[in-house]
Structure formats: structure tokens, C-alpha cells
Short mmCIF file of N, CA and C in Angstrom, two decimals:
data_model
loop_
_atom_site.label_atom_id
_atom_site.label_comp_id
_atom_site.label_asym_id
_atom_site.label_seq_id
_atom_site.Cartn_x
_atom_site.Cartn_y
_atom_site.Cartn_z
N UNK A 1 60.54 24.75 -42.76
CA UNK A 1 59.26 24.67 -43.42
C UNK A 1 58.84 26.03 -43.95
N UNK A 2 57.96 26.01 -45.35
CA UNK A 2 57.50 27.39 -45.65
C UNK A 2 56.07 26.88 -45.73
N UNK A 3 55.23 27.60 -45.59
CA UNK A 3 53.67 27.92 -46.29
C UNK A 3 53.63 29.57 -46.43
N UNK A 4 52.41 28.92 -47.30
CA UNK A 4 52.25 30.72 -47.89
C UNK A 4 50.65 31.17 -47.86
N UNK A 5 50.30 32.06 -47.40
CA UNK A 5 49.08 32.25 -47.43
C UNK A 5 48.53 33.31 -48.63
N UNK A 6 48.16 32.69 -49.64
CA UNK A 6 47.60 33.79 -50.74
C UNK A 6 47.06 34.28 -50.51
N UNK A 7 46.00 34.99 -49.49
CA UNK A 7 44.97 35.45 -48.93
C UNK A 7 45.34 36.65 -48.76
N UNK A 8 46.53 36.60 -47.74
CA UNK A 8 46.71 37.65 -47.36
C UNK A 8 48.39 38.16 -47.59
N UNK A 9 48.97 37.37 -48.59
CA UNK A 9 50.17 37.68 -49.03
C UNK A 9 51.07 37.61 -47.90
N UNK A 10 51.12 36.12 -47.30
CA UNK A 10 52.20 36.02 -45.94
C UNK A 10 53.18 35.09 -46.28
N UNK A 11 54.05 34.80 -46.00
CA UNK A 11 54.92 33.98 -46.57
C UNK A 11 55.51 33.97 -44.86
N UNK A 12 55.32 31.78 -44.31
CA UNK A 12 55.94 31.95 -42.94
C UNK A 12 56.75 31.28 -43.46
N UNK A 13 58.10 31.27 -42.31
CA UNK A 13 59.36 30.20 -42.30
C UNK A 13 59.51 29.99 -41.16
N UNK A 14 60.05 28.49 -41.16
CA UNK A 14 60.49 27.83 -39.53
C UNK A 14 61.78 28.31 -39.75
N UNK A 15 62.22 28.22 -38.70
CA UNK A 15 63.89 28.74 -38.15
C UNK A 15 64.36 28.10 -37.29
N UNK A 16 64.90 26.97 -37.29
CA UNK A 16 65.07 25.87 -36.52
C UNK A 16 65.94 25.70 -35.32
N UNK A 17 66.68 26.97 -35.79
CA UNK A 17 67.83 27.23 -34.99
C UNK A 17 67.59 28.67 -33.80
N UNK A 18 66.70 29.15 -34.39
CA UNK A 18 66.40 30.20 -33.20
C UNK A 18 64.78 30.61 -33.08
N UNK A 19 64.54 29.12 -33.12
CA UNK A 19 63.04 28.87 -32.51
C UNK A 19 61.78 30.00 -32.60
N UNK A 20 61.80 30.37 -34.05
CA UNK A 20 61.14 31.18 -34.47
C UNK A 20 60.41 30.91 -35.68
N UNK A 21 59.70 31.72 -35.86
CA UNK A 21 58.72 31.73 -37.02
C UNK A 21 58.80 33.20 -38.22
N UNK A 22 59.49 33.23 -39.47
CA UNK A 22 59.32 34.37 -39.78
C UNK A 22 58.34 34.93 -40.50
N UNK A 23 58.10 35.79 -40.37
CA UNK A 23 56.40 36.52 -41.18
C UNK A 23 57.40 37.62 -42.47
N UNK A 24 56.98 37.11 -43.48
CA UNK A 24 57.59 38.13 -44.93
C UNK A 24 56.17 38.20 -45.57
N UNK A 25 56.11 39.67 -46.02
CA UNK A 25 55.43 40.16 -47.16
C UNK A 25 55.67 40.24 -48.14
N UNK A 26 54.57 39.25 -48.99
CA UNK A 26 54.82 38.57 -50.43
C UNK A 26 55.09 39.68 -51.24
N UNK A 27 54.02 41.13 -51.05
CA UNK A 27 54.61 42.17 -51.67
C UNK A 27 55.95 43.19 -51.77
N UNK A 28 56.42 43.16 -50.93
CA UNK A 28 57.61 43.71 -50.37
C UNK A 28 58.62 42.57 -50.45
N UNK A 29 58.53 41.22 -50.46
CA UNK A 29 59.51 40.08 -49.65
C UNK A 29 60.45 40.87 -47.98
N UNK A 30 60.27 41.45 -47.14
CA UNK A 30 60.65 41.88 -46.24
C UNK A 30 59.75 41.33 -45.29
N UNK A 31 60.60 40.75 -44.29
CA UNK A 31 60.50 40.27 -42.88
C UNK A 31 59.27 41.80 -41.75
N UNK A 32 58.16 41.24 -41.92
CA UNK A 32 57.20 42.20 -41.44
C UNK A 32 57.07 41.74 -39.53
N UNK A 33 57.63 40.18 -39.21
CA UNK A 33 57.80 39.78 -37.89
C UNK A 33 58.10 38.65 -37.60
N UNK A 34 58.57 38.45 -36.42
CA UNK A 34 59.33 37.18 -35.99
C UNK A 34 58.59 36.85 -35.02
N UNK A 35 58.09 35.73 -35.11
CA UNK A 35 57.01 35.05 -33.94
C UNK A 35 57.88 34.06 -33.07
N UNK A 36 57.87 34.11 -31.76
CA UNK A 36 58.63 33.03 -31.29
C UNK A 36 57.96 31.66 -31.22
N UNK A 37 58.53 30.52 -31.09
CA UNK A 37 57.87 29.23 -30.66
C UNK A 37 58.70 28.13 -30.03
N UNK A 38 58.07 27.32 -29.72
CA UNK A 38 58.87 26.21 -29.29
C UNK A 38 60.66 25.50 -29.58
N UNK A 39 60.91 25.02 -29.06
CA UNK A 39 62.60 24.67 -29.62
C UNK A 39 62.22 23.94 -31.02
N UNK A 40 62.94 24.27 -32.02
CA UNK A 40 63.44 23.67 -33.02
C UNK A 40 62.25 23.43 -34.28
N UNK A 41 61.75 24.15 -34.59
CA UNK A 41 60.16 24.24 -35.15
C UNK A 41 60.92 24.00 -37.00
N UNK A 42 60.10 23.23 -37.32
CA UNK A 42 60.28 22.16 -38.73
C UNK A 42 59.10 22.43 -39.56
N UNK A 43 58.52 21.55 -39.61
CA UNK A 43 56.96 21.27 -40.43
C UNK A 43 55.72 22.67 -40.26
N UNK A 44 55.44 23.45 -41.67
CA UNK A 44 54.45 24.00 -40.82
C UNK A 44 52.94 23.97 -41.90
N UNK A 45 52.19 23.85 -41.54
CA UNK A 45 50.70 23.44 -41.78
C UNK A 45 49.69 25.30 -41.91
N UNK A 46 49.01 25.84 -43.31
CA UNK A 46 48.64 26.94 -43.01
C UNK A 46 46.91 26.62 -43.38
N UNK A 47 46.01 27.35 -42.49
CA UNK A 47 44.59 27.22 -42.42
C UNK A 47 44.18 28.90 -43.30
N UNK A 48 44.32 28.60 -44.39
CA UNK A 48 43.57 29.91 -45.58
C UNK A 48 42.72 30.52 -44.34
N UNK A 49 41.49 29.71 -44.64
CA UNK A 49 39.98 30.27 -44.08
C UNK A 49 40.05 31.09 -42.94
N UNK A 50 41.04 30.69 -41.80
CA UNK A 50 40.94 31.13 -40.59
C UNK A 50 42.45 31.95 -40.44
N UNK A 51 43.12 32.02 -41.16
CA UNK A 51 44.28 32.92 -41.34
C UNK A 51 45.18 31.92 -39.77
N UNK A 52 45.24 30.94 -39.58
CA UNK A 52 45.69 29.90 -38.76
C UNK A 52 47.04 28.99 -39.13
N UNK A 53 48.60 29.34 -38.56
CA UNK A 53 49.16 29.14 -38.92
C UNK A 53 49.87 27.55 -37.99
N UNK A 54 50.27 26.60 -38.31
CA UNK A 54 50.29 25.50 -37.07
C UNK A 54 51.99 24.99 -37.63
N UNK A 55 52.92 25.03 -36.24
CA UNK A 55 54.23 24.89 -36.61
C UNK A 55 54.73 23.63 -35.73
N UNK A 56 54.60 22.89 -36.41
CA UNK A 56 55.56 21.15 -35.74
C UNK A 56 56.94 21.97 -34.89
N UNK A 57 56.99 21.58 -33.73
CA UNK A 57 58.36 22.25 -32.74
C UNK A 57 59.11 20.55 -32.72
N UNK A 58 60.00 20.25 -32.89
CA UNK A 58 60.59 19.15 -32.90
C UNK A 58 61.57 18.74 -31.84
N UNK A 59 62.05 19.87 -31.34
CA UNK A 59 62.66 19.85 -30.16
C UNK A 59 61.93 19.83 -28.77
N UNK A 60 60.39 19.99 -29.35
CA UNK A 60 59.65 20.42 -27.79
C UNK A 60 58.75 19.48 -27.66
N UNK A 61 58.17 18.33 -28.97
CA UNK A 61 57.37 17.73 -29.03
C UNK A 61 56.04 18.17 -28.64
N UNK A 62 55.95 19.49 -29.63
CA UNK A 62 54.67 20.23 -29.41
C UNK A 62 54.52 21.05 -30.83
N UNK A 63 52.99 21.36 -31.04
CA UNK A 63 52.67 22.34 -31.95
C UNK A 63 52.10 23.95 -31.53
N UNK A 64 52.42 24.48 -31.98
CA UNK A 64 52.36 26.11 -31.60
C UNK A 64 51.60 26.45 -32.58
N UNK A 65 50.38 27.20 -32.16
CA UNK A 65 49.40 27.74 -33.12
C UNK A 65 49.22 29.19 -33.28
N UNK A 66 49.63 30.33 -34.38
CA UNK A 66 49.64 31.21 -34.49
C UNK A 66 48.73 31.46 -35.07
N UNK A 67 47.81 32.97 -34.76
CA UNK A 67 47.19 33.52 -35.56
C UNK A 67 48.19 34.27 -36.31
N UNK A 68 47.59 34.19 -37.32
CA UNK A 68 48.14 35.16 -38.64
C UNK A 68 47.93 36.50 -38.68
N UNK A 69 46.62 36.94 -38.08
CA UNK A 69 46.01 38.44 -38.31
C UNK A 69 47.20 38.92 -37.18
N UNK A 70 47.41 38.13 -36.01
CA UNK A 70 47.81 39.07 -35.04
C UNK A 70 49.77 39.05 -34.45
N UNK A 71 50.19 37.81 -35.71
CA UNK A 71 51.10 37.49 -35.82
C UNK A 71 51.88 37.12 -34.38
N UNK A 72 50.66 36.41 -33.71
CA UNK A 72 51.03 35.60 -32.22
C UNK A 72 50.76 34.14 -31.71
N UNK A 73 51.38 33.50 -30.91
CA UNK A 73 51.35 31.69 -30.76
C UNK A 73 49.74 32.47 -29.76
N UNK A 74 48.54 31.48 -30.08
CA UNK A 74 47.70 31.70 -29.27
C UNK A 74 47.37 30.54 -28.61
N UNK A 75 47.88 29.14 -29.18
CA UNK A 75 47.81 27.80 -28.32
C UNK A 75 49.28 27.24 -28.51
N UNK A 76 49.49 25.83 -27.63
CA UNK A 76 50.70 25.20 -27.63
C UNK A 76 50.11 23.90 -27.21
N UNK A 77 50.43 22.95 -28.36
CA UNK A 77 49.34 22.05 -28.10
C UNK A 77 50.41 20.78 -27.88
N UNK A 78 50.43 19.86 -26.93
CA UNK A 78 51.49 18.58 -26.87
C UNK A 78 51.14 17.52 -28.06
N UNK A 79 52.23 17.10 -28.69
CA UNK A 79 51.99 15.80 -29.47
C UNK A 79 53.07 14.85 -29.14
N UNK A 80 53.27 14.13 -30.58
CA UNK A 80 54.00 12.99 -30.23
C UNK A 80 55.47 13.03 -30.28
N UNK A 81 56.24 12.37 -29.93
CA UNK A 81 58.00 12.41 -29.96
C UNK A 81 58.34 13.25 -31.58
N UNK A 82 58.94 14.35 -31.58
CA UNK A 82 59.71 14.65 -32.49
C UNK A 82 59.03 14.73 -33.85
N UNK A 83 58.06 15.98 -33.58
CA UNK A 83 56.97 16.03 -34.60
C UNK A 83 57.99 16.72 -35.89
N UNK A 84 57.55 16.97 -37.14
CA UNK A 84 58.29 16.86 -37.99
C UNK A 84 57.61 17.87 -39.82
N UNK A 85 56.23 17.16 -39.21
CA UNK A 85 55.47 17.99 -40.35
C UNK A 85 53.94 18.41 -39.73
N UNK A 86 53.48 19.13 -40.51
CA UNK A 86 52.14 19.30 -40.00
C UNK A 86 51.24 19.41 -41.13
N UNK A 87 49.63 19.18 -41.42
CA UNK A 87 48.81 19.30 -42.46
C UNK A 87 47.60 19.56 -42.31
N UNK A 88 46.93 20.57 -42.83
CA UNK A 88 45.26 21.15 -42.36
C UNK A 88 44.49 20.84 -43.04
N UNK A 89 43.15 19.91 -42.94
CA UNK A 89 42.13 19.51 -43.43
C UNK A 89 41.12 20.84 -42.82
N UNK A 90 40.97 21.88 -43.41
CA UNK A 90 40.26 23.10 -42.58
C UNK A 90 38.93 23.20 -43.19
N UNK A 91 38.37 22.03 -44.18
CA UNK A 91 36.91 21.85 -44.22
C UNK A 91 36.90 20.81 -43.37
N UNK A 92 37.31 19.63 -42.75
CA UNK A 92 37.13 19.17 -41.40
C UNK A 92 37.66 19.52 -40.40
N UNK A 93 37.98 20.65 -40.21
CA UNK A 93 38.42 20.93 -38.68
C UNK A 93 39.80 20.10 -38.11
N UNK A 94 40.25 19.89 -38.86
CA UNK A 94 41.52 18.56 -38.62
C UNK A 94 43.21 19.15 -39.01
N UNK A 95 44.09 18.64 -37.94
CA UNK A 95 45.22 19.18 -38.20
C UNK A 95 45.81 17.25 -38.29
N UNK A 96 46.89 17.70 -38.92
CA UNK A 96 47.11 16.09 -38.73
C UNK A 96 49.42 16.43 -39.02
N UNK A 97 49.60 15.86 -37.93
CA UNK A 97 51.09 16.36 -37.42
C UNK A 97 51.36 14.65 -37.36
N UNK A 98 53.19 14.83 -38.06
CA UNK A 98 53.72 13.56 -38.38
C UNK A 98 54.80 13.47 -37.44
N UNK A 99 54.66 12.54 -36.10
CA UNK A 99 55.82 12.49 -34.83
C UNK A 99 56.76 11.31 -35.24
N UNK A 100 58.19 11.97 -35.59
CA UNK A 100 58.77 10.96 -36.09
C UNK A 100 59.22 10.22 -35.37
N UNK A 101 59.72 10.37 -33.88
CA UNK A 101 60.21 9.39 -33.53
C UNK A 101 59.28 8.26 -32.65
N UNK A 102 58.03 9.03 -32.49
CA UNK A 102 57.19 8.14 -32.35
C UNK A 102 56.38 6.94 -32.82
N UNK A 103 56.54 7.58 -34.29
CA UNK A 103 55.79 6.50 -35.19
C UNK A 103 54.88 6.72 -35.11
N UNK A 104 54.16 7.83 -35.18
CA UNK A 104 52.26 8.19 -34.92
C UNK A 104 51.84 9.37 -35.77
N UNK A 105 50.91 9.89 -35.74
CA UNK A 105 50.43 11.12 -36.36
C UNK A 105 49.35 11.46 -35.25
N UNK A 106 49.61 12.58 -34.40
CA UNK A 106 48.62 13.21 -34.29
C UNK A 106 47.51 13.65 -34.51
N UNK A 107 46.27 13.62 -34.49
CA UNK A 107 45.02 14.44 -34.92
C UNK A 107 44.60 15.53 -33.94
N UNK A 108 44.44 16.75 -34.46
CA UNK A 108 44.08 17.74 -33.33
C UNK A 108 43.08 18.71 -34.31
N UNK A 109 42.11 18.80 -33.12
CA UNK A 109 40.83 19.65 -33.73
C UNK A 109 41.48 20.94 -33.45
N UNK A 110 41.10 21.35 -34.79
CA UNK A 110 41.81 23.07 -35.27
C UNK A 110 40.60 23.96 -34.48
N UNK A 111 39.64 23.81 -33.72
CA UNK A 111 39.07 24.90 -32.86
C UNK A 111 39.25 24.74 -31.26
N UNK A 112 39.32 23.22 -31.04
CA UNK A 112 39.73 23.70 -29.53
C UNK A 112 41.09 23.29 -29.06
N UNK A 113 42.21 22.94 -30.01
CA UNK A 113 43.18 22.26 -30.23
C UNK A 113 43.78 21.32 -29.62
N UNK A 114 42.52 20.40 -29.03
CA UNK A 114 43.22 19.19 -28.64
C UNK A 114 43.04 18.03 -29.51
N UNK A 115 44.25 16.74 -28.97
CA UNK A 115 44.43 15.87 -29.92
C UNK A 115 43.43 15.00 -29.57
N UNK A 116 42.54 14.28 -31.03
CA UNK A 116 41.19 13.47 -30.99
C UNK A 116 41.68 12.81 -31.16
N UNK A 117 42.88 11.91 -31.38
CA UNK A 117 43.59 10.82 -31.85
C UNK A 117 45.22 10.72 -31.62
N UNK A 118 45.81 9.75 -31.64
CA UNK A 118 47.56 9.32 -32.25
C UNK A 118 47.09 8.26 -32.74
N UNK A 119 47.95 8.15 -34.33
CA UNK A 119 47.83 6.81 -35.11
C UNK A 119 48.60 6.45 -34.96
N UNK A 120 49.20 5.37 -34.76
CA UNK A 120 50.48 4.47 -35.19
C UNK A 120 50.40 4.18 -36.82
N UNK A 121 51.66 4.64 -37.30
CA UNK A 121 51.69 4.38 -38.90
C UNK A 121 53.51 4.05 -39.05
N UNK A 122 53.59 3.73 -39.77
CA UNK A 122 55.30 3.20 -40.39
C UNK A 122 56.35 3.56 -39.19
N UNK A 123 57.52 3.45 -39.54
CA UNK A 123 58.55 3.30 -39.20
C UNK A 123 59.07 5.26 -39.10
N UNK A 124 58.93 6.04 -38.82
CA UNK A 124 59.65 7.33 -39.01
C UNK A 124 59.04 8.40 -40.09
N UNK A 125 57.81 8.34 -39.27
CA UNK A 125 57.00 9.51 -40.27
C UNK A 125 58.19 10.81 -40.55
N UNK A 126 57.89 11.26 -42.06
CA UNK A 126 58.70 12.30 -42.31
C UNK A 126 58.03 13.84 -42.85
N UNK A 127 56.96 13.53 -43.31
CA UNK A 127 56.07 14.32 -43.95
C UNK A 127 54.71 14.02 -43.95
N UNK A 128 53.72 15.10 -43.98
CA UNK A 128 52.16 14.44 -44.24
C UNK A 128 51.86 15.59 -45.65
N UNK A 129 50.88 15.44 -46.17
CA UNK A 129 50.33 15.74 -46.88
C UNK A 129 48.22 15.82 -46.89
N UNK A 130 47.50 16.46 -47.24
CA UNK A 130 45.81 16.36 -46.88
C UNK A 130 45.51 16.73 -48.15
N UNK A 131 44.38 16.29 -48.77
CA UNK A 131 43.63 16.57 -49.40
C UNK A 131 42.18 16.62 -48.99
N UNK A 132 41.37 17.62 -48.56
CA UNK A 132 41.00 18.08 -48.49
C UNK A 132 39.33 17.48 -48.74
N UNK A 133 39.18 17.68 -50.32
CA UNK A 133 38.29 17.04 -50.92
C UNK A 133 38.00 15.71 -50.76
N UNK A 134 39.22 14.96 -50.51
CA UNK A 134 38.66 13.40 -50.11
C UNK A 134 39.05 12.95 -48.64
N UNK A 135 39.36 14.19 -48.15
CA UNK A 135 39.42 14.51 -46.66
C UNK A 135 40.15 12.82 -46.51
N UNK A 136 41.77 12.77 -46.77
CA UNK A 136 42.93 11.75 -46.67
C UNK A 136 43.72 12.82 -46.15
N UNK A 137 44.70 11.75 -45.43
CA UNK A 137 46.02 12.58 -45.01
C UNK A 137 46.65 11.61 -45.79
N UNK A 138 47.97 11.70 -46.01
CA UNK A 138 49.16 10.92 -46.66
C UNK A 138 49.89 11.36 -46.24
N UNK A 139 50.91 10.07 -45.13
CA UNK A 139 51.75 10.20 -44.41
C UNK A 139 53.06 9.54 -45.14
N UNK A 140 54.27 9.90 -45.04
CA UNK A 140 55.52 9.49 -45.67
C UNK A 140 56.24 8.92 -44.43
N UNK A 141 56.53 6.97 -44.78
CA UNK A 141 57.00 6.52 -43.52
C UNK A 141 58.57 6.53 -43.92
N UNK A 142 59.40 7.07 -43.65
CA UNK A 142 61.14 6.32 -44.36
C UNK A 142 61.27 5.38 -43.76
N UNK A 143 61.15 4.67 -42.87
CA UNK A 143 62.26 3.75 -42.51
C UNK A 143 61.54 2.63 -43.07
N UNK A 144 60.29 2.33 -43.04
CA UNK A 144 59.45 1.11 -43.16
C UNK A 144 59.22 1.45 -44.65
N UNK A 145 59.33 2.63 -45.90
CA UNK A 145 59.28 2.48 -46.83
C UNK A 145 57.31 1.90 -47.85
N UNK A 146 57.02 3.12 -46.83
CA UNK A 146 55.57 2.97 -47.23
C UNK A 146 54.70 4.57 -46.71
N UNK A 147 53.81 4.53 -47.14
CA UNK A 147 52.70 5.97 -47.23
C UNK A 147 51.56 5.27 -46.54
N UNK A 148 51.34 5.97 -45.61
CA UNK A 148 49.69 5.72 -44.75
C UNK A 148 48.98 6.37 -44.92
N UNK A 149 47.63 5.67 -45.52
CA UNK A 149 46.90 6.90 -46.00
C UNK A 149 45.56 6.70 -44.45
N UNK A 150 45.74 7.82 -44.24
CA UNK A 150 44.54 8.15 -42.95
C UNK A 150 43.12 9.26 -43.59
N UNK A 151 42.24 8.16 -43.43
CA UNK A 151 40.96 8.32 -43.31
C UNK A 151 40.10 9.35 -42.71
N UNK A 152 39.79 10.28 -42.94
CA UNK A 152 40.01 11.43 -42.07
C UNK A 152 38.17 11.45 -41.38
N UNK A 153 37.61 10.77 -41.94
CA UNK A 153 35.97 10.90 -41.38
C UNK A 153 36.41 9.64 -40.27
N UNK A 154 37.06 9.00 -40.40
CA UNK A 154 37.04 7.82 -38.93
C UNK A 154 38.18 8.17 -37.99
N UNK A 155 39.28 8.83 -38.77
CA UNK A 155 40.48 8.91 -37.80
C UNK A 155 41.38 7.57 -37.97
N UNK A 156 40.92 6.70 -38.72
CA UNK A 156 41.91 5.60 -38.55
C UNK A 156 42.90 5.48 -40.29
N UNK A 157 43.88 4.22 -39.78
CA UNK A 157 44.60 3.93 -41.13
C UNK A 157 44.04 3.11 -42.51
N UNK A 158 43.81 3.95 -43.46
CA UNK A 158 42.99 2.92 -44.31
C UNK A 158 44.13 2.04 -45.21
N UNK A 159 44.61 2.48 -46.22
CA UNK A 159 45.52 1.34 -47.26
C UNK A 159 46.77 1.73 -46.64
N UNK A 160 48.02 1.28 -46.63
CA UNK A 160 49.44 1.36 -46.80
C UNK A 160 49.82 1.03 -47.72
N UNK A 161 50.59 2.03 -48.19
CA UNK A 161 51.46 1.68 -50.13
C UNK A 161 52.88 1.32 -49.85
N UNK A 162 53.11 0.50 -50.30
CA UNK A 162 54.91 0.21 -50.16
C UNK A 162 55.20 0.71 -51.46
N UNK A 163 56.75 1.61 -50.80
CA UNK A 163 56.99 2.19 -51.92
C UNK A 163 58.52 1.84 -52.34
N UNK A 164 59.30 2.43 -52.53
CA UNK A 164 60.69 2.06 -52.99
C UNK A 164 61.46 2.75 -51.46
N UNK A 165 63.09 3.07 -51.76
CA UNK A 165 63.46 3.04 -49.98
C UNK A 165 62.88 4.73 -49.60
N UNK A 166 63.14 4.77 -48.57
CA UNK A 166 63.32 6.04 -48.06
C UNK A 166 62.24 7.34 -48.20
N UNK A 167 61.32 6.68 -48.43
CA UNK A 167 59.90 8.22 -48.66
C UNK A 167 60.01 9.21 -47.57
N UNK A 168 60.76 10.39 -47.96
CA UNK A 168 60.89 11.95 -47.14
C UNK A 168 60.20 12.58 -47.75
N UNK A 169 59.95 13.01 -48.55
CA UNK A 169 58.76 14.05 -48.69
C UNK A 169 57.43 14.28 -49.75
N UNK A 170 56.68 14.93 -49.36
CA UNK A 170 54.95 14.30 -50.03
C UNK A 170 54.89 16.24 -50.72
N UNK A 171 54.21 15.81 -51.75
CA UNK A 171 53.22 16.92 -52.47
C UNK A 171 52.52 16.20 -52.81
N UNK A 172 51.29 17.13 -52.77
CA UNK A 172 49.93 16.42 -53.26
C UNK A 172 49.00 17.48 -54.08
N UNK A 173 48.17 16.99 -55.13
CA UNK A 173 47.90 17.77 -56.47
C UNK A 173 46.42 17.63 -56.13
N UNK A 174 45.60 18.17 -55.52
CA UNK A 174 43.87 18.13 -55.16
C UNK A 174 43.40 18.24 -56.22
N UNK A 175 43.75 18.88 -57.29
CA UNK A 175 42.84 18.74 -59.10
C UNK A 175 43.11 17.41 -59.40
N UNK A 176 44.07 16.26 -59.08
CA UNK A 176 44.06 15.22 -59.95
C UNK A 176 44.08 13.70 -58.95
N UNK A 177 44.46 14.12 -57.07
CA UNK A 177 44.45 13.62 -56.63
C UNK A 177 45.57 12.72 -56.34
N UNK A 178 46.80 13.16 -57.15
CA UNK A 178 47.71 12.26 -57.34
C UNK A 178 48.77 13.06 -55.77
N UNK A 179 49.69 12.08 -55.54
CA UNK A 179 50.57 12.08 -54.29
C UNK A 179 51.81 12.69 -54.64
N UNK A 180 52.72 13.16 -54.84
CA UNK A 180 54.43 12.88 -55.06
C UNK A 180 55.25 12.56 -53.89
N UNK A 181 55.31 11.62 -54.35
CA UNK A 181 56.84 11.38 -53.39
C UNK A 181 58.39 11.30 -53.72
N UNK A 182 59.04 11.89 -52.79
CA UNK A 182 60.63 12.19 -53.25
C UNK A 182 60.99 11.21 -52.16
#
């Protein structure tokens, strides 16, 4: 996984293989630090406002929450089987992490980081996606071949879209509202 924080010119990467997190400076592109985390870290989710970086561990079935300013895990929060992606609603306080082998999505409040929820959604969540403005998550199911869109003021599942086979991965366009799926 990459996110990038324009804020402060950070550029993280998961490292899946040696359970790390890397910190590069957008100005330089050079590796400024290596954060450790959980086994096998995939999906990662970045909070602008709060310089809050949140990394799906897939091997540990947990999320690891780094501050950015101080380039350290300051929580380790449990979720569901074989989390995979992660996504920040950080005008609601909402993290929303896609457990694939569970079939759920996590909800965890981004200030005291515990989980307010697990949804059950499709067959093998692979990706989430948030928008923000209409405060939705959009979850990518592959196996069941559909998108859950989660409601983010109730916490629950509102429409399911069936889509064609295999939905792995989501971008989402907040100026137009539109989804992509690959």
C-alpha cells in the first residue's frame, strides 16, 4: 500500500515482507524512516488533518496506528480475519478497514481507536474506498462480485451493486462522486 500526505510531503509504503512501514521524503524521494508494525501490513489509510497514518497488518489481524509527526505505531488496534485495506472518513472520526477473510469491515473511531462496529458485507472484501463529503465507504467484494456501500452516519449497509466478476480494487473521485473499479 502507498498514501501520501501532501501536507507534509510524506510518502508511506507497506512492506509486507519485513513488517514495516517506509517513511520517504517527497522532496528528496529518500527513505527518512522505517516504522515497524505488525506481520504482513497491506492496506494503508492516511488522516491529512491529524498527520495519522493507519496500516491494515494482514498477517496479525490488526491495525497499527502511526503518528506521522513522530514517525511511531502509537496504537494497535484488533480487527477482523485478514484485514486488507484501510479508509479515513477524518471529518467523521471514522476509519473503516476491509477483513478479507472475514467478510466484514471494521469501523474504528480514529480518537480512541476502538472498533464501533464489524459489518458483514460480500464474499472477500478487497479494498475500501470513503468519501468523505457524503461520508460512504465503498467496499470491493471479489468473490460475491458486488460493492457495499456503508452508510457512515448509521454504521450500517445501505445499497449493494452487483458488478461484473472479481472487484479488487476501488478509486474514488470526491469532485464527481463517481467509484472506479478494476
Amino acid at each position: 500500500g502507498v498514501a501520501v500526505n501532501p501536507q507534509t510531503n510524506r510518502i508511506y509504503v507497506t512492506s509486507y515482507r519485513s513488517h514495516e512501514v517506509s517513511v520517504i521524503d517527497g522532496g528528496t524521494n529518500s527513505a527518512i524512516a522505517r516504522v515497524a508494525v505488525e506481520r504482513e501490513p497491506l492496506g494503508i489509510g492516511l488522516d491529512v488533518a491529524t498527520n495519522r497514518v493507519y496500516v491494515a497488518n494482514h498477517g496479525s489481524n490488526s491495525l497499527s496506528v502511526i503518528d506521522g509527526s513522530i514517525n511511531a505505531v502509537v496504537a494497535t488496534v484488533p480487527v477482523g480475519s485478514e484485514p486488507v485495506g484501510a479508509a479515513v472518513n477524518g471529518a467523521a472520526g471514522r476509519l473503516y478497514v476491509a477483513n478479507f477473510k472475514s467478510d466484514s469491515v471494521s469501523v474504528v473511531d480514529t480518537e480512541s481507536h476502538a472498533v464501533m462496529a464489524t459489518l458483514a458485507v460480500g464474499n472477500e472484501p478487497s479494498d475500501i474506498a470513503v468519501n468523505p463529503a457524503t461520508n460512504r465507504a465503498y467496499v470491493a467484494n471479489s468473490k460475491s462480485n458486488t460493492i457495499s456501500v456503508v452508510d457512515g452516519a448509521s454504521s450500517a449497509i445501505g445499497d449493494v451493486i452487483v458488478l461484473g466478476l472479481e472487484p479488487v480494487a476501488l478509486a474514488l473521485d470526491q469532485t464527481t462522486n463517481r467509484v472506479y473499479v478494476a
